[in-house]
PDB file of C-alpha atoms in Angstrom:
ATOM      1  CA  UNK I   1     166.517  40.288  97.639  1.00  0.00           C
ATOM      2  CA  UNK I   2     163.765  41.401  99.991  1.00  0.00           C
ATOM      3  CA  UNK I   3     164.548  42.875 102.739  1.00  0.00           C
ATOM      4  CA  UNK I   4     162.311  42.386 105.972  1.00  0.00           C
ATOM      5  CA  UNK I   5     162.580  45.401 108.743  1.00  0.00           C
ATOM      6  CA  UNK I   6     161.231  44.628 112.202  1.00  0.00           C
ATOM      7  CA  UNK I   7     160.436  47.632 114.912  1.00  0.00           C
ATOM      8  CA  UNK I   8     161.458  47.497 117.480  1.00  0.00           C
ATOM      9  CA  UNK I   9     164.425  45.370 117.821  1.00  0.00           C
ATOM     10  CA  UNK I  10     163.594  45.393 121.349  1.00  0.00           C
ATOM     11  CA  UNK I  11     160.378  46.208 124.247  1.00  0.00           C
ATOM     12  CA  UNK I  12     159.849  45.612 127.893  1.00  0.00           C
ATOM     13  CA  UNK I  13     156.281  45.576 128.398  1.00  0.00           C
ATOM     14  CA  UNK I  14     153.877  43.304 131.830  1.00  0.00           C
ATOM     15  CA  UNK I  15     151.855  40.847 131.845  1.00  0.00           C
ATOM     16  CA  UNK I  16     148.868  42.426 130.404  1.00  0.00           C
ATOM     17  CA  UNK I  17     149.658  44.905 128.148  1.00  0.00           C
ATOM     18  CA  UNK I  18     149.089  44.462 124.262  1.00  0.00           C
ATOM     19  CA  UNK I  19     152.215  44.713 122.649  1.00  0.00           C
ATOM     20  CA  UNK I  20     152.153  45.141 118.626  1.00  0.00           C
ATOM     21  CA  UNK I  21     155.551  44.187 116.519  1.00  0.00           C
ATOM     22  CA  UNK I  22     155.990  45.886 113.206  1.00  0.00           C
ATOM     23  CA  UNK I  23     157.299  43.990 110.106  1.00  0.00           C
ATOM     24  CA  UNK I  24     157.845  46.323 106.524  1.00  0.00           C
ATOM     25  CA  UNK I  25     158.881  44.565 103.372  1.00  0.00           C
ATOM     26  CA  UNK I  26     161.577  46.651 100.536  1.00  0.00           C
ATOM     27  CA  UNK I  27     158.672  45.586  98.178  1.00  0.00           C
ATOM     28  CA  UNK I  28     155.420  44.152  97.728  1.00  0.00           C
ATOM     29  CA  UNK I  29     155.226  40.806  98.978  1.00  0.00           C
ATOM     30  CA  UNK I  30     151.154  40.853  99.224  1.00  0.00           C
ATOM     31  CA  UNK I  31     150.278  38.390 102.299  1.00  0.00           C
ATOM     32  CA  UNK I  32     152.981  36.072 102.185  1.00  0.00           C
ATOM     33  CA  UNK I  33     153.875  37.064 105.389  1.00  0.00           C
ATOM     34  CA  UNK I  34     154.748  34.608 108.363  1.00  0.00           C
ATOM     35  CA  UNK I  35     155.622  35.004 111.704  1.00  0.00           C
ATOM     36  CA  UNK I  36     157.439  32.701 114.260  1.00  0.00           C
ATOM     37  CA  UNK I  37     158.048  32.905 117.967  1.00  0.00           C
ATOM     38  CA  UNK I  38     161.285  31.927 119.399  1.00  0.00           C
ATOM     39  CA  UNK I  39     162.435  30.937 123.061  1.00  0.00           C
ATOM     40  CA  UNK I  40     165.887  30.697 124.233  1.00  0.00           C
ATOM     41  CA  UNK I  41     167.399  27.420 122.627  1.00  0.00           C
ATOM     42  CA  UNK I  42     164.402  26.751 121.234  1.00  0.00           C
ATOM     43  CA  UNK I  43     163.479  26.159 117.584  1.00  0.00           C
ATOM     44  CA  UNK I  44     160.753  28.768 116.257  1.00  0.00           C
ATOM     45  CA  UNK I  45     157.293  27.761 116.137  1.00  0.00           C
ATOM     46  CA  UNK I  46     154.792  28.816 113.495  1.00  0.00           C
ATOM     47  CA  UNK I  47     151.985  31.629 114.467  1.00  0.00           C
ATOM     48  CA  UNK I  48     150.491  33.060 111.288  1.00  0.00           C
ATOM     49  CA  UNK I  49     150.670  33.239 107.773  1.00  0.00           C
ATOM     50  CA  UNK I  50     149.165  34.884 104.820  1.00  0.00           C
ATOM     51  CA  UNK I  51     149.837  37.691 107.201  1.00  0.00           C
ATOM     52  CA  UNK I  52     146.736  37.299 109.227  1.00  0.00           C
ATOM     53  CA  UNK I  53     145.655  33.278 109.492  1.00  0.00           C
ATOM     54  CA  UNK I  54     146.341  31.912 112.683  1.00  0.00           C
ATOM     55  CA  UNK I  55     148.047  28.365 112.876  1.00  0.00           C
ATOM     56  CA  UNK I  56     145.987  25.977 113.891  1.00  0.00           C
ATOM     57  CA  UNK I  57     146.294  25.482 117.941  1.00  0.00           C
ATOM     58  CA  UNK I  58     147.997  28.694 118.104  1.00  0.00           C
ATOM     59  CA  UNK I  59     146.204  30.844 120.824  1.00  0.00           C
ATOM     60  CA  UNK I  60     143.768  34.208 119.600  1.00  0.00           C
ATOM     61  CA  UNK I  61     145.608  36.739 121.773  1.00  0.00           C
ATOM     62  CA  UNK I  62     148.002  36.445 118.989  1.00  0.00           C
ATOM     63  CA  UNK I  63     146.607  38.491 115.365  1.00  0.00           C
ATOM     64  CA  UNK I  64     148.533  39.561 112.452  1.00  0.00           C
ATOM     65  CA  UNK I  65     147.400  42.104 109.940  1.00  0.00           C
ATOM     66  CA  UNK I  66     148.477  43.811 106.733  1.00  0.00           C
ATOM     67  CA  UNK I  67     149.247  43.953 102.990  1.00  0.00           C
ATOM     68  CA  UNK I  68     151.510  44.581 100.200  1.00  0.00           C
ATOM     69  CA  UNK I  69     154.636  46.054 102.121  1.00  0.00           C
ATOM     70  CA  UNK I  70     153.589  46.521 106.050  1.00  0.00           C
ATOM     71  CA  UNK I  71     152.544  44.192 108.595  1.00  0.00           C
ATOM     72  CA  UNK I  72     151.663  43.989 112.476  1.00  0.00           C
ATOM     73  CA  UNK I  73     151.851  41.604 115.277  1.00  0.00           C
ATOM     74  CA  UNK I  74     149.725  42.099 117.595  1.00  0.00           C
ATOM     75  CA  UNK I  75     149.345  40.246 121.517  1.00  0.00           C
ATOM     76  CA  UNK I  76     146.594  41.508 122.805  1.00  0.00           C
ATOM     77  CA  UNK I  77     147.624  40.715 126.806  1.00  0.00           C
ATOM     78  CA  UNK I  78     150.688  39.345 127.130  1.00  0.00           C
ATOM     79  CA  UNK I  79     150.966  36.096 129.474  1.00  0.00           C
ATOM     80  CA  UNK I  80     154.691  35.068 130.860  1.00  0.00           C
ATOM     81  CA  UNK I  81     155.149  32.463 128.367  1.00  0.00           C
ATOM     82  CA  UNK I  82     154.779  35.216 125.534  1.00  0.00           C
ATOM     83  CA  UNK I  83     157.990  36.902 126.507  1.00  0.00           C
ATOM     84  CA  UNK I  84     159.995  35.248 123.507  1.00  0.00           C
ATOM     85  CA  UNK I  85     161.955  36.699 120.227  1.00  0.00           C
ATOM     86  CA  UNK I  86     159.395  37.445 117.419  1.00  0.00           C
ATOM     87  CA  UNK I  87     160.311  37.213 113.543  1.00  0.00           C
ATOM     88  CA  UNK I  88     158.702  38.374 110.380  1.00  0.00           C
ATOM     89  CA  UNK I  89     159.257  36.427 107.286  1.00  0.00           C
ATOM     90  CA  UNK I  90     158.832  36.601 103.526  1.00  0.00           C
ATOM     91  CA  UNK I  91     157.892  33.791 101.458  1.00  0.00           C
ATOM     92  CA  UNK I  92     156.880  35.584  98.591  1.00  0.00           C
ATOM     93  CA  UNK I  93     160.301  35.140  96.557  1.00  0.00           C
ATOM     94  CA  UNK I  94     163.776  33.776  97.237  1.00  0.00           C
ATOM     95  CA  UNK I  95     165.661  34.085  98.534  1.00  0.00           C
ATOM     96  CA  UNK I  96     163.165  34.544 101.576  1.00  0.00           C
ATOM     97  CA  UNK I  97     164.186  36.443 104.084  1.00  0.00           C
ATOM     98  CA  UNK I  98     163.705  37.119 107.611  1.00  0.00           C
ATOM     99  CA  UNK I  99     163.574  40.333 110.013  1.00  0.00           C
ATOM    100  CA  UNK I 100     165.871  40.908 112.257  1.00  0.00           C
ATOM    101  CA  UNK I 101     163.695  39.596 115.049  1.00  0.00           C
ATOM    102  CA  UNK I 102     162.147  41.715 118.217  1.00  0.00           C
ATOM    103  CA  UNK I 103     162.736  40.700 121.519  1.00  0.00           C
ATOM    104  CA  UNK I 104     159.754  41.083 123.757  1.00  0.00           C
ATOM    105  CA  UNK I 105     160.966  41.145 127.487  1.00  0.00           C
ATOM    106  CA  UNK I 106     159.795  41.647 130.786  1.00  0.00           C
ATOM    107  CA  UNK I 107     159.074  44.934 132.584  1.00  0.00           C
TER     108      UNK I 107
ATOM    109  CA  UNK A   1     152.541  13.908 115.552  1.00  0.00           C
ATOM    110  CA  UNK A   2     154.806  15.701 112.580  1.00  0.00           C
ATOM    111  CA  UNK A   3     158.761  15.373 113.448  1.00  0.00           C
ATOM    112  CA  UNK A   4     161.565  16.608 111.585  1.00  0.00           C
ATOM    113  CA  UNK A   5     164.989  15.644 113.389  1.00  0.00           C
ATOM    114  CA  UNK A   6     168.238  16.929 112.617  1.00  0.00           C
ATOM    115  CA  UNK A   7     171.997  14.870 112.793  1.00  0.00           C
ATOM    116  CA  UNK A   8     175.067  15.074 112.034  1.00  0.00           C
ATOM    117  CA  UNK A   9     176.689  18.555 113.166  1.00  0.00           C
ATOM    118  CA  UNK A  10     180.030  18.966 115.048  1.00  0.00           C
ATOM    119  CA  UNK A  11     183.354  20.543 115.039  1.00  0.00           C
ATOM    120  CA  UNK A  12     184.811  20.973 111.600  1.00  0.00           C
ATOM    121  CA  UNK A  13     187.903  22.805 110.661  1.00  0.00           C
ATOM    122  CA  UNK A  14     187.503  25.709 107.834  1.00  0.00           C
ATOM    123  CA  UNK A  15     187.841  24.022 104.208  1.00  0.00           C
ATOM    124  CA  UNK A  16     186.306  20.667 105.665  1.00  0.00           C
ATOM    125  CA  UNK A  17     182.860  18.984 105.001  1.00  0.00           C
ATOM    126  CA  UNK A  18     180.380  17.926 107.163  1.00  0.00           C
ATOM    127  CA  UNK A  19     176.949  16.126 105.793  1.00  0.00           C
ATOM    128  CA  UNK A  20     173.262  16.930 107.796  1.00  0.00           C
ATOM    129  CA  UNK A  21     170.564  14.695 108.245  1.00  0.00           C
ATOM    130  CA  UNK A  22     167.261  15.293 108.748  1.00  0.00           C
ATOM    131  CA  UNK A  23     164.710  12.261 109.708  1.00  0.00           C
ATOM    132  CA  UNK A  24     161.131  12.808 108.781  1.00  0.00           C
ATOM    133  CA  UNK A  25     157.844  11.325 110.269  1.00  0.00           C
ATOM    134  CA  UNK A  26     154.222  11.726 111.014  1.00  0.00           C
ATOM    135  CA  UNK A  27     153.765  12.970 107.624  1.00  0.00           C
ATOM    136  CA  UNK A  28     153.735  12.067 103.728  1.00  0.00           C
ATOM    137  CA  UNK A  29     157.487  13.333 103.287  1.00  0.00           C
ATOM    138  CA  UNK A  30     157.877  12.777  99.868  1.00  0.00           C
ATOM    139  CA  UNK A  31     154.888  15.251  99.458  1.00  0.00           C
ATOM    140  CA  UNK A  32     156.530  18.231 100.981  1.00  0.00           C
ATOM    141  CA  UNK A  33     158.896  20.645 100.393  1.00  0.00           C
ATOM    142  CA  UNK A  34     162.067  20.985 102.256  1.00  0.00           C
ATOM    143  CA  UNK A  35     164.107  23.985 103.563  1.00  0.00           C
ATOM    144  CA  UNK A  36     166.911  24.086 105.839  1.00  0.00           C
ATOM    145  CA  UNK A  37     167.617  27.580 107.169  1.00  0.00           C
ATOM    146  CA  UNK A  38     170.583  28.281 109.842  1.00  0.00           C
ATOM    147  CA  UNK A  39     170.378  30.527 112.874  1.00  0.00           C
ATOM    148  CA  UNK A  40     174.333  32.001 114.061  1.00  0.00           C
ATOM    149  CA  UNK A  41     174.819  32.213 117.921  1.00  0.00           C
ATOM    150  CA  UNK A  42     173.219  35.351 119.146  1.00  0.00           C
ATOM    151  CA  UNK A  43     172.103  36.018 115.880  1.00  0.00           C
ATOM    152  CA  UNK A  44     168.798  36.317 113.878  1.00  0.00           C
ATOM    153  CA  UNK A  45     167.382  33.221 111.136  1.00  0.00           C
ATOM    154  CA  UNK A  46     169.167  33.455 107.854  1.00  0.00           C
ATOM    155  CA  UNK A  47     167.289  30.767 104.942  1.00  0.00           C
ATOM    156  CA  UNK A  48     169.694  28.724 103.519  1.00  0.00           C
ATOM    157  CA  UNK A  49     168.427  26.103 100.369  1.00  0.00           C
ATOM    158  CA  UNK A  50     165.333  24.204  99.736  1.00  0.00           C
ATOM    159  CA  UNK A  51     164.169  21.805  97.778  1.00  0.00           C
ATOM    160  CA  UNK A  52     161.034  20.566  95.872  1.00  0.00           C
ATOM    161  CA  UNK A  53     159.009  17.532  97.196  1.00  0.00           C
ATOM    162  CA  UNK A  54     160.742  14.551  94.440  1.00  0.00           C
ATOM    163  CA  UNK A  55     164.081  16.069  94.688  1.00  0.00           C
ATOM    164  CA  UNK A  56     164.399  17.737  90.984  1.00  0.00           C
ATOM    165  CA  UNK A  57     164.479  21.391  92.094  1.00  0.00           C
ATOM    166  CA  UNK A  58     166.273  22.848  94.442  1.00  0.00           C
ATOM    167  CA  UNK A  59     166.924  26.712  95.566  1.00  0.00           C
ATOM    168  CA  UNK A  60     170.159  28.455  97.441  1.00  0.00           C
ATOM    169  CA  UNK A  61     171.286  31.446  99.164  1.00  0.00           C
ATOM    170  CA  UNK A  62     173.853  33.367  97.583  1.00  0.00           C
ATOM    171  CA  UNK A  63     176.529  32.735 100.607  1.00  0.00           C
ATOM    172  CA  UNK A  64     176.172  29.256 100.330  1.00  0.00           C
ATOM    173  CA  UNK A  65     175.516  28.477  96.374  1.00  0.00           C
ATOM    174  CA  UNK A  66     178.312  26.269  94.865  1.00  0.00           C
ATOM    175  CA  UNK A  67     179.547  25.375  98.815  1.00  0.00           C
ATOM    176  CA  UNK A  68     176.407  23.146  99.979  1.00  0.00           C
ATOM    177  CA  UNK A  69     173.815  20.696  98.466  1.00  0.00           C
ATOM    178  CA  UNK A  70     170.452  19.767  99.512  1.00  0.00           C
ATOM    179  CA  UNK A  71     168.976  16.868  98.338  1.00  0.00           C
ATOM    180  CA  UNK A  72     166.703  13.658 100.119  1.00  0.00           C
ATOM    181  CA  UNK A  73     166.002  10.171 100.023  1.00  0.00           C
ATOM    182  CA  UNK A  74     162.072  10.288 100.166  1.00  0.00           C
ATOM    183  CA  UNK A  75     162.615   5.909 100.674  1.00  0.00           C
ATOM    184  CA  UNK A  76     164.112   7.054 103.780  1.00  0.00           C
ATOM    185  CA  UNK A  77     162.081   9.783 105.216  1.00  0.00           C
ATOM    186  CA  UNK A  78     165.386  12.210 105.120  1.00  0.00           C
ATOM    187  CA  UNK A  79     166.415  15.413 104.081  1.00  0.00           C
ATOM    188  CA  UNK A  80     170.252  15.719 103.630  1.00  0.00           C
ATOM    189  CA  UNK A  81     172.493  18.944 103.407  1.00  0.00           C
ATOM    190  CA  UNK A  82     176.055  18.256 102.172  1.00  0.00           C
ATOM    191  CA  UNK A  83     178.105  21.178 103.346  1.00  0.00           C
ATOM    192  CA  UNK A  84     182.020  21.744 101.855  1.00  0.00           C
ATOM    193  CA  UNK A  85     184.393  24.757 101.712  1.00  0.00           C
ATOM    194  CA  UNK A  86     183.038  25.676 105.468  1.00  0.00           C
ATOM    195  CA  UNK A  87     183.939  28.898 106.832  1.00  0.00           C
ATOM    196  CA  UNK A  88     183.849  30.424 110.074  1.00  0.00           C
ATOM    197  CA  UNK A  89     180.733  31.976 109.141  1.00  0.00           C
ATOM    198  CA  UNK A  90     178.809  28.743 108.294  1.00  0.00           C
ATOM    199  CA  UNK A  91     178.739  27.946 112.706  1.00  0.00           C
ATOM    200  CA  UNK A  92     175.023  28.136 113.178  1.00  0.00           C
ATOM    201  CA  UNK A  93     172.353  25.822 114.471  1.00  0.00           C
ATOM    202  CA  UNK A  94     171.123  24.217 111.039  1.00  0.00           C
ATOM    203  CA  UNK A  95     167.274  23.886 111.071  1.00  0.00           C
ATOM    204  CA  UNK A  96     165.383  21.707 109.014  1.00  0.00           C
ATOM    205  CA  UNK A  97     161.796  22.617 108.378  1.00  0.00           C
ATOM    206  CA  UNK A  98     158.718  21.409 106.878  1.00  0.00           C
ATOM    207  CA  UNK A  99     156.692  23.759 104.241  1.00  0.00           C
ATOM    208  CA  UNK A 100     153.152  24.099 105.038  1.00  0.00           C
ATOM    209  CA  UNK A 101     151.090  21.892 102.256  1.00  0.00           C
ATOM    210  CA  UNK A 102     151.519  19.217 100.207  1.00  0.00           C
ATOM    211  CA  UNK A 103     152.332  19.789  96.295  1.00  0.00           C
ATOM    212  CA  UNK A 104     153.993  22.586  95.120  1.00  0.00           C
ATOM    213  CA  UNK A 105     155.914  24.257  97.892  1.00  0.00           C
ATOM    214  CA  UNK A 106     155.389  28.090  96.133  1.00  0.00           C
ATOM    215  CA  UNK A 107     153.948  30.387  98.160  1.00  0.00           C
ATOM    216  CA  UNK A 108     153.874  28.347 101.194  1.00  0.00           C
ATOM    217  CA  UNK A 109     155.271  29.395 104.810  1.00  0.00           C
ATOM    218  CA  UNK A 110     157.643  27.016 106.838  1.00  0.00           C
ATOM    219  CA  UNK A 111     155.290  25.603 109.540  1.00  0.00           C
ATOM    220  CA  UNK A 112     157.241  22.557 111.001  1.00  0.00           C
ATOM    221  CA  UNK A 113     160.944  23.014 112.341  1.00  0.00           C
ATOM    222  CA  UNK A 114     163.413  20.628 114.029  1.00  0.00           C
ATOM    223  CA  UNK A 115     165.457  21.338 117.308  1.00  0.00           C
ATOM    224  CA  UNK A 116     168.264  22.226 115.101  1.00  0.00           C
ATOM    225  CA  UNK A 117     172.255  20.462 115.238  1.00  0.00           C
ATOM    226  CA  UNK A 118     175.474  23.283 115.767  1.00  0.00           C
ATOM    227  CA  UNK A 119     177.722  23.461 113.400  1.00  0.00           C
ATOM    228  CA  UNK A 120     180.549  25.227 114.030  1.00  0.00           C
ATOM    229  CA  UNK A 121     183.939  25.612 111.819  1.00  0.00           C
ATOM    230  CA  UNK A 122     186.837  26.255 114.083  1.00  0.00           C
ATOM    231  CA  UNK A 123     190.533  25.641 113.438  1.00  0.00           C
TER     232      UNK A 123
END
C-alpha cells in the first residue's frame, strides 16, 4: 500500500497569511494527487487533482503543486472560511489512501 | 445539481449486518464509478471498496475484504454496501462518492461526496 504523509498534522496561522500543507507519497504516484477540504460534520469537498488542476468553482487562492512522490498545498491568504481539515490523497493504485489530514486553525 | 445521498446506518451489535444505500441524481449514474470510503469519529478518511460503472468489477480494502459487498442497481440510481461480521471498528460515517469522469474510473479522483450515514457497532 501507499502510504500518504501530511506535515503538519496541525497550524494556527490569521486571516491573511499563506499557509502551505505538505503531502509525500512512500512511492511514485506521478500527479494522481487530490486534495479535499473538510469542515466539522461536514463531508469533504474536492479542491484539486492531478496535483495541481483546480476544481472547477473552487476559488484561486487555493494551488497545488508537485510530482512523483511530494506535493504542496498552498492558500495564498487565508479567509475565515478556510480554517478547515486538509487531506492529501492517492489515486494512483489501490488501495488509495489518504494522509492523515492537517488541521488549519485560527491564531 | 450532482447528489449522492446516503441511508440506511444505525446501531448494530458486533457480528450483525447492516445494508447502505446510496441514491444518485443529477448525473448519468450508470456511467460512473463508485467508491464508498468511511471516516471513524475523530479520525482521518480511510477508502473502503469501489466499484466499476456496470457493476462487474469491484475493489476492497484489506480490513473489510470477505466482510462487505458493494454492488448497485444502475435502474435505480443506487449504490449499495452490504456490510456483515461488523466490528467495533467498522463505527464510522460511511461516505459515498462519485469518481470524477465518465468511463473507466482508473486514474480518476473522487470529486462528488454525500453527507455521509453513522454506523456504529455497539453491544
Amino acid at each position: 500500500d501507499i502510504q500518504m504523509t501530511q506535515s503538519p498534522s496541525s497550524l494556527s496561522a490569521s486571516v491573511g497569511d499563506r499557509v502551505t500543507i505538505t503531502c509525500r507519497a512512500s512511492q511514485g504516484i506521478s500527479n494522481f494527487l487530490a486534495w479535499f477540504q473538510q469542515k466539522p460534520g461536514k463531508a469533504p469537498t474536492f479542491l484539486i487533482y492531478a496535483a495541481s488542476s483546480l476544481q472547477s468553482g473552487v476559488p484561486s487562492k487555493f494551488s497545488g503543486s508537485g510530482s512523483g512522490t511530494d506535493f504542496t498545498l498552498t492558500i495564498s491568504s487565508l479567509q475565515p472560511e478556510d480554517f478547515a481539515i486538509y487531506y492529501c490523497q492517492q489515486y494512483y493504485s489501490y488501495p488509495l489512501t489518504f494522509g492523515g489530514g492537517t488541521k488549519v486553525e485560527i491564531k | 445539481e450532482v447528489q449522492v445521498v446516503e441511508s440506511g446506518g444505525g446501531l448494530v451489535q458486533p457480528g450483525g449486518s447492516l445494508r447502505l444505500s446510496c441514491a444518485a441524481s443529477g448525473f448519468t449514474f450508470s456511467s460512473y464509478w463508485m467508491h464508498w470510503v468511511r471516516q471513524a469519529p475523530g479520525k482521518g478518511l480511510v477508502w473502503v471498496s469501489r466499484i466499476d460503472s456496470d457493476g462487474s468489477s469491484a475493489s476492497y480494502a484489506d480490513s473489510v475484504k470477505g466482510r462487505f459487498t458493494i454492488s448497485r442497481d444502475n435502474a435505480k440510481n443506487t449504490l449499495y454496501l452490504q456490510m456483515n461480521s461488523l466490528r467495533g471498528e467498522d463505527t464510522a460515517v460511511y461516505y459515498c462518492a462519485r469518481v470524477m469522469g465518465q468511463g473507466s474510473g482508473w486514474y480518476f479522483p473522487i470529486d462528488y461526496w454525500g453527507q455521509g450515514t453513522l454506523v456504529t457497532v455497539s453491544s
